[in-house]
XYZ file of C-alpha atoms in Angstrom:
337
model
C -2.080 -25.841 -83.426
C -1.387 -29.582 -83.898
C -5.120 -30.419 -83.875
C -5.904 -27.620 -86.340
C -3.132 -28.861 -88.667
C -4.617 -32.372 -88.649
C -8.050 -30.965 -89.501
C -6.559 -28.973 -92.373
C -4.835 -32.059 -93.809
C -8.016 -34.117 -93.537
C -10.148 -31.478 -95.252
C -7.571 -30.947 -97.993
C -7.022 -34.580 -98.895
C -10.120 -36.498 -97.756
C -11.509 -36.975 -101.272
C -8.178 -37.637 -102.990
C -8.291 -41.374 -103.845
C -4.498 -41.792 -103.969
C -3.189 -39.386 -101.339
C -5.668 -40.133 -98.546
C -4.828 -43.886 -98.235
C -1.156 -42.901 -97.941
C -2.008 -40.465 -95.158
C -4.112 -43.135 -93.417
C -1.156 -45.524 -93.564
C 1.067 -42.893 -91.952
C -1.586 -42.271 -89.294
C -1.686 -46.005 -88.603
C 2.074 -46.152 -88.133
C 1.942 -43.194 -85.746
C -0.869 -44.894 -83.800
C 1.164 -48.103 -83.522
C 4.207 -46.192 -82.273
C 2.110 -44.328 -79.694
C 0.513 -47.567 -78.530
C 3.904 -49.184 -78.061
C 5.375 -46.135 -76.294
C 2.500 -45.235 -73.967
C 1.098 -48.681 -73.203
C 4.159 -50.932 -73.349
C 7.089 -48.686 -72.391
C 5.555 -46.077 -70.071
C 2.471 -48.035 -68.942
C 1.098 -44.842 -67.412
C 4.065 -44.421 -65.090
C 5.587 -41.239 -66.535
C 3.047 -39.893 -68.986
C -0.135 -40.577 -70.898
C -1.338 -40.362 -74.477
C -4.304 -38.113 -73.646
C -4.124 -34.647 -75.233
C -7.606 -33.408 -74.369
C -10.348 -34.120 -71.849
C -13.965 -33.100 -72.348
C -15.901 -32.068 -69.243
C -19.680 -32.073 -69.619
C -21.393 -29.620 -67.256
C -24.952 -30.699 -68.108
C -26.212 -33.857 -69.819
C -29.233 -32.118 -71.337
C -29.618 -29.732 -74.259
C -32.113 -27.001 -75.081
C -31.989 -27.766 -78.830
C -33.183 -30.748 -80.845
C -30.786 -30.682 -83.778
C -31.716 -33.023 -86.629
C -28.162 -34.364 -86.900
C -27.448 -35.012 -83.209
C -27.619 -38.455 -81.569
C -28.155 -37.236 -77.992
C -30.900 -39.222 -76.247
C -33.116 -36.579 -74.636
C -34.941 -39.195 -72.536
C -31.852 -40.360 -70.638
C -31.389 -39.331 -66.956
C -30.411 -35.678 -66.496
C -27.226 -34.909 -64.575
C -25.385 -31.743 -63.537
C -21.701 -31.795 -62.644
C -20.663 -30.850 -59.094
C -17.540 -29.121 -57.762
C -16.577 -32.403 -56.064
C -16.512 -34.289 -59.380
C -14.554 -31.541 -61.114
C -11.992 -31.340 -58.328
C -11.451 -35.100 -58.394
C -10.062 -34.568 -61.888
C -8.505 -31.100 -61.670
C -6.379 -31.803 -58.590
C -4.192 -33.971 -60.812
C -2.752 -30.873 -62.468
C -1.366 -29.885 -59.075
C -0.109 -33.215 -57.715
C 0.535 -35.467 -60.736
C 3.201 -34.656 -63.343
C 1.643 -37.073 -65.822
C -1.201 -34.604 -66.393
C 1.144 -32.326 -68.336
C 0.305 -34.247 -71.520
C -3.235 -32.808 -71.438
C -3.159 -29.701 -73.611
C -6.846 -28.821 -73.661
C -9.985 -29.089 -71.553
C -13.147 -28.907 -73.651
C -16.288 -27.822 -71.811
C -18.781 -29.797 -73.864
C -19.952 -33.211 -74.925
C -23.620 -33.900 -75.688
C -25.290 -31.383 -73.383
C -25.316 -27.576 -73.474
C -22.751 -26.197 -71.025
C -24.786 -23.074 -70.193
C -27.819 -25.085 -69.023
C -26.009 -25.724 -65.732
C -27.727 -23.368 -63.232
C -24.388 -22.867 -61.430
C -22.258 -22.525 -64.573
C -20.280 -19.595 -63.183
C -19.550 -21.545 -59.992
C -18.247 -24.455 -62.103
C -16.068 -22.056 -64.107
C -14.779 -20.635 -60.819
C -13.601 -24.139 -59.831
C -11.616 -24.291 -63.071
C -10.261 -20.790 -62.374
C -9.127 -21.896 -58.909
C -6.969 -24.693 -60.311
C -5.754 -22.634 -63.242
C -4.505 -19.978 -60.823
C -3.041 -22.594 -58.464
C -1.081 -24.169 -61.298
C 0.227 -20.760 -62.377
C 1.295 -19.875 -58.823
C 3.197 -23.159 -58.539
C 4.669 -22.861 -62.025
C 2.846 -26.000 -63.165
C 1.198 -26.839 -66.447
C -2.504 -26.167 -66.966
C -4.296 -26.735 -70.285
C -6.250 -24.291 -72.407
C -9.969 -24.103 -71.610
C -12.284 -24.278 -74.636
C -16.018 -23.838 -74.089
C -18.478 -24.827 -76.830
C -22.034 -23.489 -76.747
C -25.020 -23.174 -79.053
C -25.051 -19.537 -77.852
C -28.821 -19.334 -77.288
C -28.374 -18.640 -73.549
C -25.274 -16.430 -73.784
C -26.848 -13.004 -73.252
C -24.722 -9.896 -72.721
C -24.661 -10.020 -68.905
C -23.514 -13.648 -68.857
C -20.985 -12.923 -71.600
C -19.513 -10.131 -69.469
C -19.350 -12.410 -66.400
C -17.569 -15.179 -68.296
C -15.067 -12.790 -69.855
C -14.379 -11.075 -66.515
C -13.782 -14.445 -64.843
C -10.847 -14.875 -67.251
C -10.802 -18.663 -67.289
C -12.071 -19.524 -70.796
C -9.341 -19.262 -73.431
C -11.588 -19.935 -76.407
C -15.345 -19.757 -76.953
C -16.548 -22.162 -79.614
C -19.950 -21.420 -81.124
C -22.121 -23.917 -82.989
C -24.035 -22.801 -86.047
C -24.857 -24.518 -89.304
C -26.724 -24.182 -92.572
C -25.370 -21.064 -94.236
C -28.608 -19.057 -94.041
C -31.171 -18.267 -91.297
C -33.874 -20.575 -92.664
C -31.644 -23.657 -92.910
C -30.072 -22.811 -89.543
C -33.467 -22.968 -87.819
C -34.439 -26.137 -89.719
C -31.258 -27.920 -88.665
C -31.057 -26.539 -85.112
C -34.621 -26.953 -83.866
C -35.543 -24.527 -81.017
C -32.753 -22.109 -81.996
C -33.611 -18.700 -83.439
C -31.139 -17.128 -85.821
C -31.688 -13.547 -84.612
C -30.886 -14.520 -81.021
C -27.743 -16.393 -82.088
C -26.657 -13.548 -84.373
C -27.051 -10.850 -81.705
C -25.392 -12.944 -78.978
C -22.371 -13.705 -81.189
C -21.879 -10.046 -82.058
C -22.292 -9.028 -78.413
C -19.670 -11.489 -77.149
C -17.197 -10.296 -79.773
C -17.867 -6.650 -78.928
C -17.488 -7.213 -75.173
C -14.230 -9.176 -75.506
C -12.780 -6.328 -77.565
C -14.039 -3.619 -75.216
C -12.490 -5.386 -72.238
C -9.305 -6.175 -74.186
C -9.787 -9.855 -73.344
C -7.492 -12.494 -74.819
C -10.366 -14.993 -75.220
C -10.653 -16.214 -78.796
C -13.733 -17.254 -80.777
C -14.124 -20.187 -83.154
C -16.795 -22.292 -84.836
C -17.309 -25.741 -86.310
C -20.185 -25.659 -88.780
C -21.964 -28.402 -90.698
C -22.612 -27.609 -94.340
C -25.420 -29.299 -96.354
C -24.192 -31.855 -98.875
C -25.469 -29.800 -101.831
C -23.379 -26.763 -100.865
C -19.638 -26.123 -101.114
C -17.547 -25.729 -97.985
C -16.997 -22.025 -98.542
C -18.541 -18.721 -97.470
C -19.268 -17.507 -101.003
C -22.901 -18.650 -101.180
C -23.815 -17.890 -97.550
C -26.189 -15.259 -96.187
C -24.444 -11.917 -95.420
C -25.101 -12.279 -91.680
C -23.405 -15.696 -91.699
C -20.403 -14.222 -93.476
C -20.343 -11.400 -90.931
C -20.168 -13.838 -87.979
C -17.444 -15.959 -89.612
C -15.382 -12.823 -90.149
C -15.508 -12.088 -86.403
C -13.938 -15.436 -85.553
C -10.296 -16.265 -84.978
C -10.773 -19.544 -86.864
C -13.525 -21.830 -88.112
C -14.014 -25.227 -89.730
C -16.684 -26.068 -92.304
C -17.455 -29.786 -92.221
C -19.986 -32.312 -93.467
C -22.516 -34.076 -91.267
C -21.360 -37.391 -89.801
C -23.202 -40.362 -88.343
C -22.280 -40.072 -84.628
C -20.717 -43.538 -84.493
C -23.578 -44.969 -86.555
C -26.411 -43.632 -84.375
C -27.844 -41.395 -87.109
C -29.260 -43.663 -89.815
C -29.683 -40.825 -92.311
C -25.950 -40.130 -92.363
C -24.639 -43.682 -92.406
C -22.004 -44.292 -95.037
C -20.797 -47.524 -96.689
C -18.282 -49.371 -94.551
C -14.718 -48.830 -95.667
C -11.657 -50.897 -94.981
C -10.508 -50.290 -91.427
C -7.363 -48.268 -91.103
C -5.142 -48.819 -88.078
C -5.950 -46.810 -84.985
C -8.207 -43.973 -83.868
C -6.853 -40.597 -82.750
C -9.923 -39.904 -80.601
C -9.508 -43.125 -78.641
C -5.764 -42.603 -78.251
C -5.846 -38.920 -77.292
C -9.197 -38.150 -75.667
C -11.338 -38.988 -72.637
C -14.659 -37.531 -71.481
C -15.754 -36.726 -67.928
C -19.558 -36.837 -67.656
C -21.653 -34.892 -65.095
C -22.280 -37.919 -62.863
C -18.556 -38.739 -62.672
C -18.584 -41.437 -65.360
C -15.680 -41.425 -67.813
C -16.138 -42.520 -71.431
C -13.659 -43.010 -74.244
C -14.476 -40.271 -76.779
C -16.706 -37.361 -77.739
C -18.767 -39.468 -80.178
C -20.230 -41.306 -77.197
C -23.134 -38.972 -76.414
C -25.185 -41.683 -74.704
C -22.669 -43.444 -72.434
C -22.181 -46.627 -74.448
C -18.498 -46.971 -73.591
C -18.171 -45.870 -69.965
C -14.945 -47.266 -68.496
C -15.097 -45.997 -64.914
C -16.331 -43.346 -62.494
C -14.033 -40.706 -61.038
C -15.861 -40.789 -57.676
C -14.810 -44.419 -57.298
C -11.555 -44.649 -59.267
C -8.579 -42.349 -59.777
C -8.461 -40.752 -63.253
C -5.082 -42.299 -64.043
C -6.379 -45.746 -63.076
C -9.321 -45.251 -65.435
C -6.885 -44.194 -68.159
C -4.899 -47.407 -67.624
C -7.892 -49.676 -67.086
C -8.032 -53.047 -68.817
C -11.144 -52.178 -70.838
C -9.676 -49.031 -72.404
C -6.351 -50.694 -73.209
C -8.288 -53.576 -74.787
C -10.159 -51.096 -77.024
C -6.851 -49.540 -78.061
C -5.435 -52.955 -78.926
C -8.496 -53.857 -81.021
C -8.027 -50.664 -83.059
C -4.366 -51.551 -83.488
C -5.419 -54.937 -84.865
C -8.043 -53.479 -87.214
C -10.917 -54.961 -85.186
C -13.002 -51.920 -84.288
C -16.116 -53.877 -85.311
C -15.763 -55.725 -81.986
C -16.442 -52.493 -80.058
C -20.148 -51.569 -79.918
C -19.487 -47.821 -79.944
C -16.873 -47.928 -82.695
C -18.115 -50.531 -85.167
C -20.230 -48.151 -87.286
C -18.196 -44.995 -86.689
C -16.976 -43.187 -89.805
C -14.879 -40.569 -88.027
C -12.066 -42.781 -86.721
């Protein structure tokens, strides 16, 4: 709810020349307070600032979206149960993990490309059930997919496993033609039928799993459903919530979407509140890092909490506090901070 409220405020006021700077100032003050509290007072001893952790099952993707910065030539990795358990065991034996409210099953790669995706979900289910049995906190599980591979049988298996709390689906463009232009290798009819099937199955099985979407809208179109193709409107109406957003530059990696540099506000919510576990065990600082530019440790070699508290990450946080994000290679051209 907190994350959705922040998105609503940003969408509502982003283009207001007077109100938005005021909101950015407030955000900066909040960032400074969090930095002082979590990294000077607590120092990782009783809690952490992280609200969500992304877990990437597969580093590869079956699509070639025009607006994505994922390097398809980089080494391909698949996450293992060992790597997942290195992280998940913290919810059982470390009280500091209670600050994590959400696990997102995505980053740059497509989650369903993992050949043992159900086995990986079963590992999550194991720890979710363990936490419940011991009356311990466990975060919501959100899985984001481009939906191309989510046929009816797999949809039924995922719903019956009862581990995913929300299925996020990616679709853009507003009409079938633009969808296929933007999301190369995706076919609208397959997406459309798979989305309807998942919704039908969750209702038939009386599942509590929700559905959502984050969609990119072309710059020449309004962020509304009014002009969209009827099938697009139909899918949006099946969802529990959705966000219509503009394309962004993936921390400056997409030249076409680069925007003029603006005065740096204080802080970055992604850096403060998010970490990403990659399939090979590497941990990076935020979801804009699709190509491992800001890896700060590996969970097979270092405890997750030690990575959270590592000198490099704390240094990045301090640079953002000082308005010096241009000194961080990943952050210097990012427009989404």
